[in-house]
């Protein structure tokens, strides 16, 4: 079912109207400082469209995982950042619902923005409590969900409020970012241009099994690296020393390999060390030469060339999860090589999509941030979407 988007709302319906926008302002913070503003930047097109249309924008979002009201998780700092990024009037109100929030909304001028306080200060948020959803729906007749990163959760500020707004005869629509995420990720599942090469890595098979199963019928090949590959190599009966292996997923990996045939491509060599630490003495060895006591920290040179060659021909690429412990220089090259191959594929005109916080960070480490067609703002949401799950935040929107 195609969902209504902000673009479907006539401009004349925006002027002078309060619109409630669920943004994803859940930025990473360290010691009270915002360390990465990507999520704020990504939602700006939606906010600019509303401002230029003369709407009165009311933003709600969660930030972190506070157990209740907690100044350390206030959205005030994020609203300051928003003011610098968007220009114009951006106000902050230290509450979310009720008469005071209502009067803050009522006193908005056309084209201005109001940021309300963290939705997770209310216990009803994660429980999708009808009272909270109803109180949020009291704030506006049009609800815009732009929080793709939270679309896989059925919370009061994502699904509850959308249901409530629709029930009262209003509209719940996708913001420009959420709309783009769904379109790009959806195009990977619907007749992708071939060859379609997926690259999966990272620490765990668990949580990504459904994605592997859903992607396998779609892709021409699935390259597996990172600790995830260890579990597959273990399923082939190889010695892995002290490497990270999910013992309880080996049987599953075996089944997947049996069903996938040669579409799953595993590393042929690896970078090992006695300890995964900065400055570790490393050896690059074939995958069948791992000694007891060795730990695999990255894919080796032959694997980099193998993966790079397959990515060279790709017309569609999806990448999630680093090829090694890329946080440390000694185990970084596999991930950097994949990041560069993805950037080169983009230059050649391939549709390239990267999902996952660590994978996005790896693009920066490799110096190719901005050189992929689409970096998803929702790691978990992107994976669930690709695995075929109906995202509750999307399902709750009005049909077009
Ligand atoms: P993303 O955030 O992109 O979805 P994940 O969170 O699944 O990626 O995985 C990232 C983590 O996987 C990184 O912290 C990285 O150090 C770790 N990792 C990758 N390969 C290995 C390995 N061989 N051994 C241990 N950890 C690994
Ligand atoms: Mg991660």
PDB file of C-alpha atoms in Angstrom, residues 22-264:
ATOM      1  CA  UNK A  22       7.831  13.182  14.600  1.00  0.00           C
ATOM      2  CA  UNK A  23      11.496  13.726  13.766  1.00  0.00           C
ATOM      3  CA  UNK A  24      14.437  11.533  14.671  1.00  0.00           C
ATOM      4  CA  UNK A  25      16.511  13.918  16.773  1.00  0.00           C
ATOM      5  CA  UNK A  26      18.092  11.031  18.646  1.00  0.00           C
ATOM      6  CA  UNK A  27      21.643  12.290  18.087  1.00  0.00           C
ATOM      7  CA  UNK A  28      24.662  10.636  19.712  1.00  0.00           C
ATOM      8  CA  UNK A  29      25.907  12.606  22.734  1.00  0.00           C
ATOM      9  CA  UNK A  30      29.052  12.476  24.840  1.00  0.00           C
ATOM     10  CA  UNK A  31      29.294  14.418  28.101  1.00  0.00           C
ATOM     11  CA  UNK A  32      26.354  16.619  27.113  1.00  0.00           C
ATOM     12  CA  UNK A  33      27.803  17.426  23.673  1.00  0.00           C
ATOM     13  CA  UNK A  34      26.248  16.378  20.369  1.00  0.00           C
ATOM     14  CA  UNK A  35      28.924  14.327  18.593  1.00  0.00           C
ATOM     15  CA  UNK A  36      27.169  13.828  15.255  1.00  0.00           C
ATOM     16  CA  UNK A  37      24.431  15.951  13.713  1.00  0.00           C
ATOM     17  CA  UNK A  38      23.569  13.709  10.745  1.00  0.00           C
ATOM     18  CA  UNK A  39      20.056  12.970  11.941  1.00  0.00           C
ATOM     19  CA  UNK A  40      19.254  16.647  12.437  1.00  0.00           C
ATOM     20  CA  UNK A  41      20.612  17.512   8.994  1.00  0.00           C
ATOM     21  CA  UNK A  42      18.669  14.711   7.306  1.00  0.00           C
ATOM     22  CA  UNK A  43      15.329  15.978   8.556  1.00  0.00           C
ATOM     23  CA  UNK A  44      15.966  19.593   7.427  1.00  0.00           C
ATOM     24  CA  UNK A  45      14.332  19.210   3.967  1.00  0.00           C
ATOM     25  CA  UNK A  46      11.019  18.368   5.672  1.00  0.00           C
ATOM     26  CA  UNK A  47      11.357  21.267   8.110  1.00  0.00           C
ATOM     27  CA  UNK A  48      12.313  23.706   5.342  1.00  0.00           C
ATOM     28  CA  UNK A  49       9.339  22.674   3.238  1.00  0.00           C
ATOM     29  CA  UNK A  50       7.044  23.354   6.187  1.00  0.00           C
ATOM     30  CA  UNK A  51       8.693  26.661   7.041  1.00  0.00           C
ATOM     31  CA  UNK A  52       8.588  27.888   3.438  1.00  0.00           C
ATOM     32  CA  UNK A  53       4.953  26.789   3.262  1.00  0.00           C
ATOM     33  CA  UNK A  54       4.119  28.991   6.254  1.00  0.00           C
ATOM     34  CA  UNK A  55       3.159  26.071   8.505  1.00  0.00           C
ATOM     35  CA  UNK A  56       3.526  26.099  12.292  1.00  0.00           C
ATOM     36  CA  UNK A  57       5.834  23.173  12.926  1.00  0.00           C
ATOM     37  CA  UNK A  58       5.680  21.297  16.216  1.00  0.00           C
ATOM     38  CA  UNK A  59       8.494  18.756  16.574  1.00  0.00           C
ATOM     39  CA  UNK A  60       8.486  15.716  18.819  1.00  0.00           C
ATOM     40  CA  UNK A  61      11.276  13.156  19.203  1.00  0.00           C
ATOM     41  CA  UNK A  62      12.946  10.851  21.648  1.00  0.00           C
ATOM     42  CA  UNK A  63      16.563  11.242  22.739  1.00  0.00           C
ATOM     43  CA  UNK A  64      18.444   8.379  24.321  1.00  0.00           C
ATOM     44  CA  UNK A  65      16.862   5.997  26.795  1.00  0.00           C
ATOM     45  CA  UNK A  66      15.979   7.988  29.922  1.00  0.00           C
ATOM     46  CA  UNK A  67      13.896   6.168  32.504  1.00  0.00           C
ATOM     47  CA  UNK A  68      11.808   9.307  33.128  1.00  0.00           C
ATOM     48  CA  UNK A  69      12.363  13.078  33.107  1.00  0.00           C
ATOM     49  CA  UNK A  70      16.140  13.620  33.131  1.00  0.00           C
ATOM     50  CA  UNK A  71      17.851  16.935  32.216  1.00  0.00           C
ATOM     51  CA  UNK A  72      20.760  14.997  30.677  1.00  0.00           C
ATOM     52  CA  UNK A  73      18.359  13.855  27.948  1.00  0.00           C
ATOM     53  CA  UNK A  74      16.621  17.175  27.302  1.00  0.00           C
ATOM     54  CA  UNK A  75      16.012  18.144  23.688  1.00  0.00           C
ATOM     55  CA  UNK A  76      16.842  21.778  24.492  1.00  0.00           C
ATOM     56  CA  UNK A  77      20.402  21.441  23.151  1.00  0.00           C
ATOM     57  CA  UNK A  78      19.157  19.791  19.979  1.00  0.00           C
ATOM     58  CA  UNK A  79      16.646  22.592  19.482  1.00  0.00           C
ATOM     59  CA  UNK A  80      19.545  25.098  19.733  1.00  0.00           C
ATOM     60  CA  UNK A  81      21.353  23.140  17.022  1.00  0.00           C
ATOM     61  CA  UNK A  82      18.201  23.132  14.924  1.00  0.00           C
ATOM     62  CA  UNK A  83      17.916  26.908  15.270  1.00  0.00           C
ATOM     63  CA  UNK A  84      21.476  27.306  13.926  1.00  0.00           C
ATOM     64  CA  UNK A  85      20.833  24.861  11.076  1.00  0.00           C
ATOM     65  CA  UNK A  86      17.462  26.017   9.839  1.00  0.00           C
ATOM     66  CA  UNK A  87      17.470  29.706  10.698  1.00  0.00           C
ATOM     67  CA  UNK A  88      14.297  31.562  11.593  1.00  0.00           C
ATOM     68  CA  UNK A  89      12.367  31.111  14.791  1.00  0.00           C
ATOM     69  CA  UNK A  90      12.896  27.842  16.665  1.00  0.00           C
ATOM     70  CA  UNK A  91      11.488  27.739  20.197  1.00  0.00           C
ATOM     71  CA  UNK A  92      11.772  25.082  22.850  1.00  0.00           C
ATOM     72  CA  UNK A  93       9.051  24.129  25.318  1.00  0.00           C
ATOM     73  CA  UNK A  94      10.079  22.023  28.338  1.00  0.00           C
ATOM     74  CA  UNK A  95       6.937  19.881  28.205  1.00  0.00           C
ATOM     75  CA  UNK A  96       5.219  17.567  25.741  1.00  0.00           C
ATOM     76  CA  UNK A  97       1.452  17.516  26.209  1.00  0.00           C
ATOM     77  CA  UNK A  98      -1.262  19.262  28.192  1.00  0.00           C
ATOM     78  CA  UNK A  99      -2.535  22.866  28.391  1.00  0.00           C
ATOM     79  CA  UNK A 100       0.935  24.482  28.525  1.00  0.00           C
ATOM     80  CA  UNK A 101       2.178  22.649  25.445  1.00  0.00           C
ATOM     81  CA  UNK A 102      -1.115  23.533  23.786  1.00  0.00           C
ATOM     82  CA  UNK A 103      -0.692  27.239  24.467  1.00  0.00           C
ATOM     83  CA  UNK A 104       2.941  27.111  23.254  1.00  0.00           C
ATOM     84  CA  UNK A 105       1.562  25.641  20.009  1.00  0.00           C
ATOM     85  CA  UNK A 106      -1.194  28.272  19.839  1.00  0.00           C
ATOM     86  CA  UNK A 107       1.297  31.127  20.148  1.00  0.00           C
ATOM     87  CA  UNK A 108       3.409  29.953  17.167  1.00  0.00           C
ATOM     88  CA  UNK A 109       3.744  32.315  14.209  1.00  0.00           C
ATOM     89  CA  UNK A 110       3.448  31.088  10.635  1.00  0.00           C
ATOM     90  CA  UNK A 111       6.707  29.529   9.418  1.00  0.00           C
ATOM     91  CA  UNK A 112       8.134  29.039  12.910  1.00  0.00           C
ATOM     92  CA  UNK A 113       9.163  25.896  14.762  1.00  0.00           C
ATOM     93  CA  UNK A 114       8.477  24.622  18.268  1.00  0.00           C
ATOM     94  CA  UNK A 115      10.482  21.737  19.730  1.00  0.00           C
ATOM     95  CA  UNK A 116       8.748  19.865  22.552  1.00  0.00           C
ATOM     96  CA  UNK A 117      10.549  17.885  25.260  1.00  0.00           C
ATOM     97  CA  UNK A 118      11.801  14.287  24.943  1.00  0.00           C
ATOM     98  CA  UNK A 119       8.905  11.835  24.402  1.00  0.00           C
ATOM     99  CA  UNK A 120      10.706   9.219  26.535  1.00  0.00           C
ATOM    100  CA  UNK A 121      10.210  11.367  29.636  1.00  0.00           C
ATOM    101  CA  UNK A 122       6.718   9.796  29.561  1.00  0.00           C
ATOM    102  CA  UNK A 123       6.305   6.126  30.445  1.00  0.00           C
ATOM    103  CA  UNK A 124       3.427   5.947  27.957  1.00  0.00           C
ATOM    104  CA  UNK A 125       5.768   6.500  24.995  1.00  0.00           C
ATOM    105  CA  UNK A 126       7.311   3.042  24.700  1.00  0.00           C
ATOM    106  CA  UNK A 127       4.082   1.400  25.919  1.00  0.00           C
ATOM    107  CA  UNK A 128       2.196   3.186  23.147  1.00  0.00           C
ATOM    108  CA  UNK A 129      -0.308   4.360  25.771  1.00  0.00           C
ATOM    109  CA  UNK A 130      -3.590   5.625  24.271  1.00  0.00           C
ATOM    110  CA  UNK A 131      -3.711   8.577  26.719  1.00  0.00           C
ATOM    111  CA  UNK A 132      -0.343   9.878  25.509  1.00  0.00           C
ATOM    112  CA  UNK A 133      -1.178   9.227  21.837  1.00  0.00           C
ATOM    113  CA  UNK A 134      -4.481  11.078  22.302  1.00  0.00           C
ATOM    114  CA  UNK A 135      -2.827  14.021  24.043  1.00  0.00           C
ATOM    115  CA  UNK A 136      -0.280  14.287  21.197  1.00  0.00           C
ATOM    116  CA  UNK A 137      -3.082  14.145  18.629  1.00  0.00           C
ATOM    117  CA  UNK A 138      -4.707  17.108  20.442  1.00  0.00           C
ATOM    118  CA  UNK A 139      -1.800  19.266  19.207  1.00  0.00           C
ATOM    119  CA  UNK A 140      -2.478  19.111  15.439  1.00  0.00           C
ATOM    120  CA  UNK A 141      -4.721  17.677  12.741  1.00  0.00           C
ATOM    121  CA  UNK A 142      -1.859  16.722  10.460  1.00  0.00           C
ATOM    122  CA  UNK A 143       0.869  14.379  11.663  1.00  0.00           C
ATOM    123  CA  UNK A 144       4.119  14.003   9.729  1.00  0.00           C
ATOM    124  CA  UNK A 145       6.372  11.065  10.521  1.00  0.00           C
ATOM    125  CA  UNK A 146       9.948  11.743   9.415  1.00  0.00           C
ATOM    126  CA  UNK A 147      11.597   9.463  11.968  1.00  0.00           C
ATOM    127  CA  UNK A 148      12.658   6.480   9.878  1.00  0.00           C
ATOM    128  CA  UNK A 149      15.118   5.474  12.603  1.00  0.00           C
ATOM    129  CA  UNK A 150      12.179   4.906  14.978  1.00  0.00           C
ATOM    130  CA  UNK A 151       9.718   3.476  12.433  1.00  0.00           C
ATOM    131  CA  UNK A 152      10.316  -0.112  13.556  1.00  0.00           C
ATOM    132  CA  UNK A 153       8.948   0.690  17.007  1.00  0.00           C
ATOM    133  CA  UNK A 154       5.246   0.967  17.817  1.00  0.00           C
ATOM    134  CA  UNK A 155       5.431   3.860  20.266  1.00  0.00           C
ATOM    135  CA  UNK A 156       2.930   6.588  21.164  1.00  0.00           C
ATOM    136  CA  UNK A 157       4.879   9.209  19.170  1.00  0.00           C
ATOM    137  CA  UNK A 158       5.208   7.016  16.073  1.00  0.00           C
ATOM    138  CA  UNK A 159       2.154   4.769  15.635  1.00  0.00           C
ATOM    139  CA  UNK A 160      -0.206   5.713  18.470  1.00  0.00           C
ATOM    140  CA  UNK A 161      -0.479   9.358  17.495  1.00  0.00           C
ATOM    141  CA  UNK A 162      -0.785   8.498  13.783  1.00  0.00           C
ATOM    142  CA  UNK A 163      -3.682   6.117  14.480  1.00  0.00           C
ATOM    143  CA  UNK A 164      -5.363   8.693  16.683  1.00  0.00           C
ATOM    144  CA  UNK A 165      -4.990  11.545  14.170  1.00  0.00           C
ATOM    145  CA  UNK A 166      -6.446   9.380  11.386  1.00  0.00           C
ATOM    146  CA  UNK A 167      -9.317   8.239  13.616  1.00  0.00           C
ATOM    147  CA  UNK A 168     -10.258  11.872  14.223  1.00  0.00           C
ATOM    148  CA  UNK A 169     -10.399  12.504  10.475  1.00  0.00           C
ATOM    149  CA  UNK A 170      -6.952  14.096  10.177  1.00  0.00           C
ATOM    150  CA  UNK A 171      -4.006  12.988   8.056  1.00  0.00           C
ATOM    151  CA  UNK A 172      -0.862  11.088   8.997  1.00  0.00           C
ATOM    152  CA  UNK A 173       1.772  11.374   6.283  1.00  0.00           C
ATOM    153  CA  UNK A 174       5.398  10.464   5.642  1.00  0.00           C
ATOM    154  CA  UNK A 175       7.988  13.248   5.851  1.00  0.00           C
ATOM    155  CA  UNK A 176      10.464  13.675   2.989  1.00  0.00           C
ATOM    156  CA  UNK A 177      13.204  11.668   4.723  1.00  0.00           C
ATOM    157  CA  UNK A 178      11.010   8.733   5.695  1.00  0.00           C
ATOM    158  CA  UNK A 179       9.512   8.736   2.210  1.00  0.00           C
ATOM    159  CA  UNK A 180      12.963   8.618   0.595  1.00  0.00           C
ATOM    160  CA  UNK A 181      14.160   5.828   2.911  1.00  0.00           C
ATOM    161  CA  UNK A 182      11.165   3.665   2.039  1.00  0.00           C
ATOM    162  CA  UNK A 183      11.535   4.339  -1.692  1.00  0.00           C
ATOM    163  CA  UNK A 184      15.275   3.624  -1.829  1.00  0.00           C
ATOM    164  CA  UNK A 185      15.188   0.551   0.414  1.00  0.00           C
ATOM    165  CA  UNK A 186      12.045  -0.656  -1.357  1.00  0.00           C
ATOM    166  CA  UNK A 187      13.826  -0.459  -4.700  1.00  0.00           C
ATOM    167  CA  UNK A 188      16.368  -3.002  -3.418  1.00  0.00           C
ATOM    168  CA  UNK A 189      13.568  -5.508  -2.985  1.00  0.00           C
ATOM    169  CA  UNK A 190      11.716  -4.687  -6.217  1.00  0.00           C
ATOM    170  CA  UNK A 191      13.581  -5.492  -9.417  1.00  0.00           C
ATOM    171  CA  UNK A 192      16.990  -4.109  -8.475  1.00  0.00           C
ATOM    172  CA  UNK A 193      19.352  -3.497 -11.378  1.00  0.00           C
ATOM    173  CA  UNK A 194      21.734  -6.441 -11.690  1.00  0.00           C
ATOM    174  CA  UNK A 195      24.191  -7.538 -10.582  1.00  0.00           C
ATOM    175  CA  UNK A 196      22.920  -6.824  -7.058  1.00  0.00           C
ATOM    176  CA  UNK A 197      25.680  -7.385  -4.507  1.00  0.00           C
ATOM    177  CA  UNK A 198      25.011  -7.263  -0.769  1.00  0.00           C
ATOM    178  CA  UNK A 199      27.804  -7.054   1.794  1.00  0.00           C
ATOM    179  CA  UNK A 200      27.068  -8.014   5.374  1.00  0.00           C
ATOM    180  CA  UNK A 201      29.421  -7.951   8.312  1.00  0.00           C
ATOM    181  CA  UNK A 202      29.602  -6.707  11.848  1.00  0.00           C
ATOM    182  CA  UNK A 203      29.627  -8.549  15.083  1.00  0.00           C
ATOM    183  CA  UNK A 204      26.575 -10.776  15.020  1.00  0.00           C
ATOM    184  CA  UNK A 205      24.632 -13.207  12.887  1.00  0.00           C
ATOM    185  CA  UNK A 206      21.845 -13.069  15.442  1.00  0.00           C
ATOM    186  CA  UNK A 207      19.523 -10.231  14.520  1.00  0.00           C
ATOM    187  CA  UNK A 208      20.684 -10.296  10.916  1.00  0.00           C
ATOM    188  CA  UNK A 209      19.581 -13.828  10.020  1.00  0.00           C
ATOM    189  CA  UNK A 210      16.214 -12.640   8.772  1.00  0.00           C
ATOM    190  CA  UNK A 211      17.946 -10.087   6.566  1.00  0.00           C
ATOM    191  CA  UNK A 212      20.234 -12.741   5.134  1.00  0.00           C
ATOM    192  CA  UNK A 213      17.265 -14.978   4.375  1.00  0.00           C
ATOM    193  CA  UNK A 214      15.238 -12.154   2.824  1.00  0.00           C
ATOM    194  CA  UNK A 215      18.116 -10.806   0.730  1.00  0.00           C
ATOM    195  CA  UNK A 216      19.382 -14.128  -0.602  1.00  0.00           C
ATOM    196  CA  UNK A 217      16.638 -14.647  -3.199  1.00  0.00           C
ATOM    197  CA  UNK A 218      17.112 -11.029  -4.366  1.00  0.00           C
ATOM    198  CA  UNK A 219      20.874 -10.785  -4.691  1.00  0.00           C
ATOM    199  CA  UNK A 220      23.344 -12.140  -7.206  1.00  0.00           C
ATOM    200  CA  UNK A 221      25.833 -12.550  -4.419  1.00  0.00           C
ATOM    201  CA  UNK A 222      26.088 -11.913  -0.711  1.00  0.00           C
ATOM    202  CA  UNK A 223      29.561 -11.144   0.599  1.00  0.00           C
ATOM    203  CA  UNK A 224      29.996 -11.932   4.272  1.00  0.00           C
ATOM    204  CA  UNK A 225      32.775 -10.497   6.430  1.00  0.00           C
ATOM    205  CA  UNK A 226      33.339  -9.378  10.003  1.00  0.00           C
ATOM    206  CA  UNK A 227      32.738 -11.625  12.966  1.00  0.00           C
ATOM    207  CA  UNK A 228      29.580 -12.741  11.179  1.00  0.00           C
ATOM    208  CA  UNK A 229      31.776 -14.593   8.665  1.00  0.00           C
ATOM    209  CA  UNK A 230      33.416 -16.532  11.513  1.00  0.00           C
ATOM    210  CA  UNK A 231      30.180 -18.299  12.296  1.00  0.00           C
ATOM    211  CA  UNK A 232      29.870 -19.334   8.642  1.00  0.00           C
ATOM    212  CA  UNK A 233      33.524 -20.462   8.486  1.00  0.00           C
ATOM    213  CA  UNK A 234      32.897 -22.492  11.614  1.00  0.00           C
ATOM    214  CA  UNK A 235      29.964 -24.127   9.816  1.00  0.00           C
ATOM    215  CA  UNK A 236      32.454 -25.194   7.120  1.00  0.00           C
ATOM    216  CA  UNK A 237      34.380 -27.019   9.856  1.00  0.00           C
ATOM    217  CA  UNK A 238      37.355 -24.641   9.939  1.00  0.00           C
ATOM    218  CA  UNK A 239      39.512 -24.009  13.017  1.00  0.00           C
ATOM    219  CA  UNK A 240      38.936 -20.450  14.251  1.00  0.00           C
ATOM    220  CA  UNK A 241      41.084 -20.317  17.379  1.00  0.00           C
ATOM    221  CA  UNK A 242      39.776 -17.758  19.847  1.00  0.00           C
ATOM    222  CA  UNK A 243      37.836 -15.761  17.222  1.00  0.00           C
ATOM    223  CA  UNK A 244      34.363 -14.492  18.017  1.00  0.00           C
ATOM    224  CA  UNK A 245      31.925 -17.242  16.961  1.00  0.00           C
ATOM    225  CA  UNK A 246      28.250 -17.541  17.818  1.00  0.00           C
ATOM    226  CA  UNK A 247      28.213 -21.240  18.664  1.00  0.00           C
ATOM    227  CA  UNK A 248      24.427 -21.355  18.808  1.00  0.00           C
ATOM    228  CA  UNK A 249      24.148 -20.001  15.259  1.00  0.00           C
ATOM    229  CA  UNK A 250      26.571 -22.398  13.562  1.00  0.00           C
ATOM    230  CA  UNK A 251      23.842 -24.881  12.669  1.00  0.00           C
ATOM    231  CA  UNK A 252      21.764 -22.066  11.180  1.00  0.00           C
ATOM    232  CA  UNK A 253      24.767 -20.799   9.212  1.00  0.00           C
ATOM    233  CA  UNK A 254      25.184 -24.330   7.883  1.00  0.00           C
ATOM    234  CA  UNK A 255      21.575 -24.411   6.679  1.00  0.00           C
ATOM    235  CA  UNK A 256      21.899 -21.001   5.044  1.00  0.00           C
ATOM    236  CA  UNK A 257      25.060 -22.103   3.217  1.00  0.00           C
ATOM    237  CA  UNK A 258      23.351 -25.267   2.020  1.00  0.00           C
ATOM    238  CA  UNK A 259      20.350 -23.316   0.665  1.00  0.00           C
ATOM    239  CA  UNK A 260      22.339 -20.461  -0.833  1.00  0.00           C
ATOM    240  CA  UNK A 261      24.797 -22.479  -2.872  1.00  0.00           C
ATOM    241  CA  UNK A 262      27.565 -20.315  -4.266  1.00  0.00           C
ATOM    242  CA  UNK A 263      25.679 -17.056  -3.815  1.00  0.00           C
ATOM    243  CA  UNK A 264      27.243 -16.623  -0.383  1.00  0.00           C
TER     244      UNK A 264
END
